[in-house]
PDB file of C-alpha atoms in Angstrom:
ATOM      1  CA  MET A   1      72.901 -16.696 -82.890  1.00 58.00           C
ATOM      2  CA  SER A   2      76.314 -15.000 -83.011  1.00 64.00           C
ATOM      3  CA  GLU A   3      76.838 -11.525 -81.608  1.00 72.00           C
ATOM      4  CA  PRO A   4      75.840  -8.789 -84.084  1.00 74.00           C
ATOM      5  CA  GLY A   5      79.001  -7.462 -85.671  1.00 71.00           C
ATOM      6  CA  ALA A   6      81.002 -10.621 -85.085  1.00 74.00           C
ATOM      7  CA  GLU A   7      81.520 -10.913 -88.839  1.00 84.00           C
ATOM      8  CA  LEU A   8      82.960  -7.401 -89.196  1.00 92.00           C
ATOM      9  CA  ALA A   9      86.396  -7.231 -90.791  1.00 93.00           C
ATOM     10  CA  PRO A  10      89.259  -6.112 -88.521  1.00 95.00           C
ATOM     11  CA  GLU A  11      89.454  -2.699 -90.202  1.00 96.00           C
ATOM     12  CA  ALA A  12      85.726  -2.167 -89.667  1.00 97.00           C
ATOM     13  CA  ARG A  13      86.011  -3.043 -85.989  1.00 96.00           C
ATOM     14  CA  ALA A  14      88.985  -0.699 -85.702  1.00 96.00           C
ATOM     15  CA  ALA A  15      86.957   2.147 -87.221  1.00 97.00           C
ATOM     16  CA  LEU A  16      84.201   1.684 -84.673  1.00 97.00           C
ATOM     17  CA  ARG A  17      86.724   1.413 -81.831  1.00 96.00           C
ATOM     18  CA  ARG A  18      88.065   4.784 -82.973  1.00 96.00           C
ATOM     19  CA  VAL A  19      84.565   6.292 -82.818  1.00 96.00           C
ATOM     20  CA  LEU A  20      84.166   5.003 -79.264  1.00 95.00           C
ATOM     21  CA  GLU A  21      87.556   6.449 -78.291  1.00 94.00           C
ATOM     22  CA  LEU A  22      86.498   9.856 -79.570  1.00 94.00           C
ATOM     23  CA  LEU A  23      83.192   9.551 -77.745  1.00 92.00           C
ATOM     24  CA  ARG A  24      85.023   8.804 -74.507  1.00 91.00           C
ATOM     25  CA  GLU A  25      87.367  11.771 -75.006  1.00 90.00           C
ATOM     26  CA  ASP A  26      84.715  14.258 -76.098  1.00 86.00           C
ATOM     27  CA  PRO A  27      84.341  17.120 -73.582  1.00 77.00           C
ATOM     28  CA  ALA A  28      80.633  17.482 -74.349  1.00 74.00           C
ATOM     29  CA  SER A  29      79.932  14.054 -72.763  1.00 71.00           C
ATOM     30  CA  LEU A  30      77.466  13.034 -75.457  1.00 79.00           C
ATOM     31  CA  SER A  31      76.928   9.609 -73.869  1.00 77.00           C
ATOM     32  CA  SER A  32      76.911   8.456 -70.274  1.00 73.00           C
ATOM     33  CA  ILE A  33      78.326   5.093 -71.373  1.00 74.00           C
ATOM     34  CA  THR A  34      81.886   5.336 -72.661  1.00 72.00           C
ATOM     35  CA  ASP A  35      83.623   2.584 -70.647  1.00 77.00           C
ATOM     36  CA  GLN A  36      84.102  -1.095 -71.521  1.00 81.00           C
ATOM     37  CA  ARG A  37      80.336  -1.446 -71.955  1.00 88.00           C
ATOM     38  CA  ALA A  38      80.292   0.964 -74.894  1.00 89.00           C
ATOM     39  CA  TRP A  39      80.908  -1.674 -77.580  1.00 93.00           C
ATOM     40  CA  GLN A  40      77.858  -3.659 -76.481  1.00 93.00           C
ATOM     41  CA  VAL A  41      75.625  -0.691 -75.693  1.00 93.00           C
ATOM     42  CA  HIS A  42      76.380   1.328 -78.828  1.00 94.00           C
ATOM     43  CA  VAL A  43      77.863  -0.883 -81.534  1.00 95.00           C
ATOM     44  CA  VAL A  44      76.316  -4.304 -80.949  1.00 95.00           C
ATOM     45  CA  ASP A  45      72.963  -2.694 -80.185  1.00 96.00           C
ATOM     46  CA  SER A  46      73.102  -0.758 -83.454  1.00 97.00           C
ATOM     47  CA  LEU A  47      74.072  -3.799 -85.506  1.00 97.00           C
ATOM     48  CA  THR A  48      71.045  -5.805 -84.378  1.00 97.00           C
ATOM     49  CA  GLY A  49      69.294  -3.865 -87.127  1.00 97.00           C
ATOM     50  CA  LEU A  50      71.174  -5.927 -89.687  1.00 96.00           C
ATOM     51  CA  GLU A  51      68.968  -8.873 -88.765  1.00 96.00           C
ATOM     52  CA  LEU A  52      66.330  -7.149 -90.904  1.00 97.00           C
ATOM     53  CA  PRO A  53      66.752  -7.870 -94.640  1.00 97.00           C
ATOM     54  CA  ASP A  54      65.313  -4.479 -95.654  1.00 98.00           C
ATOM     55  CA  LEU A  55      67.976  -2.654 -93.683  1.00 98.00           C
ATOM     56  CA  ARG A  56      70.791  -4.856 -94.995  1.00 97.00           C
ATOM     57  CA  ALA A  57      69.636  -4.169 -98.561  1.00 98.00           C
ATOM     58  CA  ALA A  58      69.138  -0.404 -98.136  1.00 98.00           C
ATOM     59  CA  ARG A  59      71.333   1.856-100.235  1.00 98.00           C
ATOM     60  CA  ARG A  60      70.211   5.167 -98.744  1.00 98.00           C
ATOM     61  CA  ILE A  61      69.590   5.360 -95.002  1.00 98.00           C
ATOM     62  CA  ALA A  62      68.553   8.344 -92.878  1.00 98.00           C
ATOM     63  CA  ASP A  63      69.346   8.127 -89.168  1.00 98.00           C
ATOM     64  CA  VAL A  64      66.916  10.541 -87.500  1.00 98.00           C
ATOM     65  CA  GLY A  65      67.941  12.204 -84.243  1.00 96.00           C
ATOM     66  CA  ALA A  66      71.385  10.682 -84.669  1.00 96.00           C
ATOM     67  CA  GLY A  67      72.751  11.939 -81.331  1.00 94.00           C
ATOM     68  CA  ALA A  68      76.297  10.684 -80.833  1.00 92.00           C
ATOM     69  CA  GLY A  69      76.142   8.734 -84.098  1.00 96.00           C
ATOM     70  CA  PHE A  70      74.419   5.442 -83.321  1.00 96.00           C
ATOM     71  CA  PRO A  71      73.088   3.473 -85.044  1.00 97.00           C
ATOM     72  CA  GLY A  72      74.105   5.503 -88.104  1.00 98.00           C
ATOM     73  CA  LEU A  73      77.897   5.253 -87.892  1.00 98.00           C
ATOM     74  CA  ALA A  74      77.823   1.547 -87.052  1.00 98.00           C
ATOM     75  CA  LEU A  75      75.483   0.842 -89.970  1.00 98.00           C
ATOM     76  CA  ALA A  76      77.674   2.882 -92.327  1.00 98.00           C
ATOM     77  CA  VAL A  77      80.701   0.776 -91.379  1.00 98.00           C
ATOM     78  CA  ALA A  78      78.784  -2.490 -91.743  1.00 97.00           C
ATOM     79  CA  LEU A  79      77.154  -1.439 -95.044  1.00 98.00           C
ATOM     80  CA  PRO A  80      79.951   0.211 -97.056  1.00 97.00           C
ATOM     81  CA  ASP A  81      77.844   0.319-100.235  1.00 97.00           C
ATOM     82  CA  ALA A  82      75.108   2.346 -98.525  1.00 98.00           C
ATOM     83  CA  ARG A  83      75.006   6.101 -98.005  1.00 98.00           C
ATOM     84  CA  VAL A  84      74.006   6.984 -94.451  1.00 98.00           C
ATOM     85  CA  ASP A  85      72.826  10.510 -93.649  1.00 98.00           C
ATOM     86  CA  LEU A  86      72.875  11.182 -89.897  1.00 98.00           C
ATOM     87  CA  ILE A  87      70.286  13.889 -89.229  1.00 98.00           C
ATOM     88  CA  GLU A  88      70.843  15.823 -86.002  1.00 97.00           C
ATOM     89  CA  SER A  89      69.703  19.357 -85.157  1.00 96.00           C
ATOM     90  CA  VAL A  90      72.008  19.923 -82.156  1.00 96.00           C
ATOM     91  CA  ALA A  91      75.188  21.527 -83.483  1.00 96.00           C
ATOM     92  CA  ARG A  92      77.645  19.980 -81.012  1.00 95.00           C
ATOM     93  CA  LYS A  93      76.323  16.502 -81.789  1.00 95.00           C
ATOM     94  CA  THR A  94      76.483  17.097 -85.541  1.00 97.00           C
ATOM     95  CA  ALA A  95      80.053  18.334 -85.160  1.00 96.00           C
ATOM     96  CA  PHE A  96      81.008  15.198 -83.243  1.00 95.00           C
ATOM     97  CA  ILE A  97      79.469  12.916 -85.872  1.00 97.00           C
ATOM     98  CA  ALA A  98      81.349  14.687 -88.662  1.00 97.00           C
ATOM     99  CA  ARG A  99      84.621  14.594 -86.714  1.00 96.00           C
ATOM    100  CA  ALA A 100      84.234  10.938 -85.773  1.00 97.00           C
ATOM    101  CA  ALA A 101      83.352   9.870 -89.320  1.00 98.00           C
ATOM    102  CA  ALA A 102      86.397  11.673 -90.690  1.00 98.00           C
ATOM    103  CA  ALA A 103      88.780  10.339 -88.036  1.00 97.00           C
ATOM    104  CA  ALA A 104      87.561   6.766 -88.446  1.00 98.00           C
ATOM    105  CA  GLY A 105      87.529   6.918 -92.241  1.00 98.00           C
ATOM    106  CA  ILE A 106      83.787   6.313 -92.583  1.00 98.00           C
ATOM    107  CA  GLY A 107      83.396   7.967 -95.956  1.00 98.00           C
ATOM    108  CA  ASN A 108      79.812   6.883 -96.603  1.00 98.00           C
ATOM    109  CA  ALA A 109      78.473   8.637 -93.466  1.00 98.00           C
ATOM    110  CA  ASN A 110      77.283  12.220 -93.791  1.00 98.00           C
ATOM    111  CA  ALA A 111      76.309  14.492 -90.870  1.00 98.00           C
ATOM    112  CA  LEU A 112      73.331  16.755 -91.620  1.00 98.00           C
ATOM    113  CA  GLY A 113      72.800  19.609 -89.179  1.00 97.00           C
ATOM    114  CA  ALA A 114      69.043  19.992 -89.582  1.00 97.00           C
ATOM    115  CA  ARG A 115      65.651  18.857 -88.363  1.00 96.00           C
ATOM    116  CA  SER A 116      64.300  15.817 -90.167  1.00 97.00           C
ATOM    117  CA  GLU A 117      61.263  17.861 -91.242  1.00 97.00           C
ATOM    118  CA  GLU A 118      63.609  20.289 -93.004  1.00 97.00           C
ATOM    119  CA  VAL A 119      65.409  17.483 -94.812  1.00 97.00           C
ATOM    120  CA  ALA A 120      62.075  15.923 -95.828  1.00 97.00           C
ATOM    121  CA  GLY A 121      60.858  19.271 -97.153  1.00 92.00           C
ATOM    122  CA  ALA A 122      63.806  19.567 -99.505  1.00 90.00           C
ATOM    123  CA  SER A 123      66.202  17.122-101.196  1.00 90.00           C
ATOM    124  CA  GLY A 124      65.456  14.273 -98.801  1.00 95.00           C
ATOM    125  CA  ARG A 125      61.792  13.878 -99.697  1.00 97.00           C
ATOM    126  CA  GLU A 126      61.034  10.230-100.512  1.00 98.00           C
ATOM    127  CA  ALA A 127      64.771   9.683-101.052  1.00 98.00           C
ATOM    128  CA  TYR A 128      65.548   6.912 -98.569  1.00 98.00           C
ATOM    129  CA  ASP A 129      65.164   3.141 -98.529  1.00 98.00           C
ATOM    130  CA  ALA A 130      65.286   3.047 -94.729  1.00 98.00           C
ATOM    131  CA  VAL A 131      65.012   5.416 -91.783  1.00 98.00           C
ATOM    132  CA  THR A 132      66.493   4.493 -88.410  1.00 98.00           C
ATOM    133  CA  ALA A 133      65.883   6.027 -85.003  1.00 98.00           C
ATOM    134  CA  ARG A 134      67.323   4.983 -81.646  1.00 95.00           C
ATOM    135  CA  ALA A 135      65.846   6.282 -78.380  1.00 80.00           C
ATOM    136  CA  VAL A 136      64.361   9.348 -80.075  1.00 83.00           C
ATOM    137  CA  GLY A 137      60.614   9.528 -79.477  1.00 91.00           C
ATOM    138  CA  ARG A 138      57.211   7.866 -79.557  1.00 96.00           C
ATOM    139  CA  LEU A 139      56.461   5.444 -82.376  1.00 98.00           C
ATOM    140  CA  SER A 140      53.768   7.604 -83.962  1.00 97.00           C
ATOM    141  CA  THR A 141      56.117  10.586 -83.930  1.00 97.00           C
ATOM    142  CA  LEU A 142      58.894   8.544 -85.532  1.00 98.00           C
ATOM    143  CA  ALA A 143      56.516   7.185 -88.177  1.00 98.00           C
ATOM    144  CA  GLU A 144      55.439  10.727 -89.009  1.00 98.00           C
ATOM    145  CA  LEU A 145      59.025  11.937 -89.305  1.00 98.00           C
ATOM    146  CA  ALA A 146      59.987   8.929 -91.421  1.00 98.00           C
ATOM    147  CA  SER A 147      57.069   8.944 -93.850  1.00 98.00           C
ATOM    148  CA  PRO A 148      58.113  11.914 -96.037  1.00 98.00           C
ATOM    149  CA  LEU A 149      61.735  10.717 -96.050  1.00 98.00           C
ATOM    150  CA  LEU A 150      60.922   7.195 -97.243  1.00 98.00           C
ATOM    151  CA  ARG A 151      60.266   5.970-100.739  1.00 98.00           C
ATOM    152  CA  ASP A 152      57.120   3.886-101.159  1.00 98.00           C
ATOM    153  CA  GLY A 153      57.875   0.467 -99.670  1.00 98.00           C
ATOM    154  CA  GLY A 154      60.773   1.714 -97.557  1.00 98.00           C
ATOM    155  CA  VAL A 155      61.005   0.949 -93.842  1.00 98.00           C
ATOM    156  CA  LEU A 156      61.387   2.712 -90.544  1.00 98.00           C
ATOM    157  CA  VAL A 157      63.395   0.722 -87.998  1.00 98.00           C
ATOM    158  CA  ALA A 158      62.924   2.123 -84.494  1.00 98.00           C
ATOM    159  CA  TRP A 159      65.085   0.956 -81.584  1.00 97.00           C
ATOM    160  CA  LYS A 160      62.832   0.928 -78.504  1.00 97.00           C
ATOM    161  CA  GLY A 161      62.890  -0.549 -75.010  1.00 95.00           C
ATOM    162  CA  LYS A 162      60.060  -2.424 -73.295  1.00 95.00           C
ATOM    163  CA  ARG A 163      56.948  -2.811 -75.403  1.00 96.00           C
ATOM    164  CA  ASP A 164      54.272  -0.231 -74.594  1.00 96.00           C
ATOM    165  CA  PRO A 165      50.729  -1.256 -75.627  1.00 97.00           C
ATOM    166  CA  ASP A 166      49.476   2.345 -75.468  1.00 96.00           C
ATOM    167  CA  GLU A 167      52.285   3.571 -77.707  1.00 97.00           C
ATOM    168  CA  GLU A 168      51.727   0.746 -80.174  1.00 98.00           C
ATOM    169  CA  ALA A 169      47.978   1.466 -80.252  1.00 97.00           C
ATOM    170  CA  GLU A 170      48.713   5.135 -80.910  1.00 97.00           C
ATOM    171  CA  LEU A 171      50.847   4.143 -83.888  1.00 98.00           C
ATOM    172  CA  ALA A 172      48.113   1.840 -85.202  1.00 98.00           C
ATOM    173  CA  ARG A 173      45.571   4.672 -85.073  1.00 97.00           C
ATOM    174  CA  ALA A 174      47.948   7.077 -86.828  1.00 97.00           C
ATOM    175  CA  ALA A 175      49.247   4.686 -89.468  1.00 97.00           C
ATOM    176  CA  GLY A 176      46.634   5.344 -92.135  1.00 96.00           C
ATOM    177  CA  ASP A 177      47.078   9.115 -91.974  1.00 97.00           C
ATOM    178  CA  LEU A 178      50.849   8.685 -92.288  1.00 98.00           C
ATOM    179  CA  ALA A 179      50.934   6.126 -95.132  1.00 98.00           C
ATOM    180  CA  MET A 180      52.851   3.864 -92.749  1.00 98.00           C
ATOM    181  CA  ARG A 181      52.022   0.258 -91.789  1.00 98.00           C
ATOM    182  CA  PRO A 182      53.320  -1.448 -88.615  1.00 98.00           C
ATOM    183  CA  GLU A 183      54.806  -4.711 -89.802  1.00 98.00           C
ATOM    184  CA  GLU A 184      57.067  -6.452 -87.289  1.00 97.00           C
ATOM    185  CA  ILE A 185      58.450  -6.198 -83.763  1.00 98.00           C
ATOM    186  CA  LEU A 186      61.726  -8.028 -83.245  1.00 97.00           C
ATOM    187  CA  ASP A 187      62.865  -8.884 -79.717  1.00 97.00           C
ATOM    188  CA  VAL A 188      66.682  -8.610 -79.720  1.00 96.00           C
ATOM    189  CA  GLY A 189      67.165  -8.160 -75.998  1.00 94.00           C
ATOM    190  CA  ASP A 190      69.314 -11.260 -75.604  1.00 92.00           C
ATOM    191  CA  ARG A 191      71.960  -9.849 -77.941  1.00 91.00           C
ATOM    192  CA  ALA A 192      71.550  -6.058 -77.872  1.00 89.00           C
ATOM    193  CA  GLY A 193      72.755  -3.329 -75.540  1.00 82.00           C
ATOM    194  CA  SER A 194      69.618  -3.607 -73.425  1.00 86.00           C
ATOM    195  CA  ARG A 195      67.790  -6.757 -72.349  1.00 91.00           C
ATOM    196  CA  HIS A 196      64.488  -5.018 -73.142  1.00 94.00           C
ATOM    197  CA  ARG A 197      65.469  -3.953 -76.671  1.00 97.00           C
ATOM    198  CA  HIS A 198      62.846  -4.284 -79.405  1.00 97.00           C
ATOM    199  CA  LEU A 199      63.123  -3.236 -83.034  1.00 98.00           C
ATOM    200  CA  HIS A 200      59.875  -1.916 -84.509  1.00 98.00           C
ATOM    201  CA  VAL A 201      59.561  -2.150 -88.282  1.00 98.00           C
ATOM    202  CA  VAL A 202      57.053   0.183 -89.942  1.00 98.00           C
ATOM    203  CA  ARG A 203      56.697   0.139 -93.736  1.00 98.00           C
ATOM    204  CA  LYS A 204      55.825   3.043 -96.039  1.00 98.00           C
ATOM    205  CA  SER A 205      52.578   1.967 -97.676  1.00 97.00           C
ATOM    206  CA  GLY A 206      51.808   4.634-100.269  1.00 96.00           C
ATOM    207  CA  PRO A 207      52.497   8.191-101.408  1.00 96.00           C
ATOM    208  CA  THR A 208      53.449  10.707 -98.733  1.00 97.00           C
ATOM    209  CA  PRO A 209      50.345  12.523 -97.443  1.00 96.00           C
ATOM    210  CA  GLY A 210      50.216  16.128 -98.616  1.00 95.00           C
ATOM    211  CA  ASP A 211      50.229  17.554 -95.087  1.00 95.00           C
ATOM    212  CA  LEU A 212      53.637  16.020 -94.269  1.00 96.00           C
ATOM    213  CA  PRO A 213      56.041  17.070 -93.009  1.00 97.00           C
ATOM    214  CA  ARG A 214      54.367  19.317 -90.486  1.00 96.00           C
ATOM    215  CA  ARG A 215      56.321  22.220 -88.993  1.00 96.00           C
ATOM    216  CA  PRO A 216      59.438  21.208 -87.032  1.00 95.00           C
ATOM    217  CA  GLY A 217      58.526  20.012 -83.554  1.00 94.00           C
ATOM    218  CA  VAL A 218      54.797  19.528 -84.157  1.00 96.00           C
ATOM    219  CA  ALA A 219      55.045  15.731 -84.561  1.00 95.00           C
ATOM    220  CA  LYS A 220      56.529  15.500 -81.075  1.00 93.00           C
ATOM    221  CA  LYS A 221      54.184  18.002 -79.430  1.00 94.00           C
ATOM    222  CA  ARG A 222      51.002  16.754 -81.097  1.00 94.00           C
ATOM    223  CA  PRO A 223      51.567  13.164 -82.260  1.00 94.00           C
ATOM    224  CA  LYS A 224      48.952  11.755 -84.585  1.00 93.00           C
ATOM    225  CA  GLY A 225      46.920   8.863 -83.194  1.00 92.00           C
ATOM    226  CA  ARG A 226      46.824  10.182 -79.643  1.00 90.00           C
ATOM    227  CA  ALA A 227      43.601   9.076 -77.954  1.00 76.00           C
TER     228      ALA A 227
END
């Protein structure tokens, strides 16, 4: 299998190189990896998500806990017909995402300075075909944050490291209460930024439960499904 992103047009690759340059120059040091490894660790890792047909076909994507902009900015470049909202509550990170998107000409990427629960409680409720999250939190927490953002049938794609049976069991116990169904775990470690990388796919399986979203921060502090 070819490296994710190998098919990107030269102008798309240039846009992502510009994002990495800005990340390297940023005084806030939003990532510890800004050297020659950055393309593999940030861009290639993000683009492994395109191996999933649901993500390739998505027209509205929410990147939750977007951090320094990955996978959201990479997906926006690779999917120019999609709108990608990068949701990040830390102001300096949101500012970087907005600056990088503007400088690299990524017009379909939008930085939202908010908690995902706030977005889901307003215009973002059941508005997205896909939700992405990279190195953000436990699977059950991510499924809870994604559920009110996703339309029925939409998918959460969570970038995780080594598989954790306890974490996966927690998600399985919580799934029914969240209207989310674990569907697939894709091992992409041989071509991603980490040799232990797994993509967890969790599908929205019905209407959003009435108690979601909970107050900001509660999903992380008290994840559903905890034994």
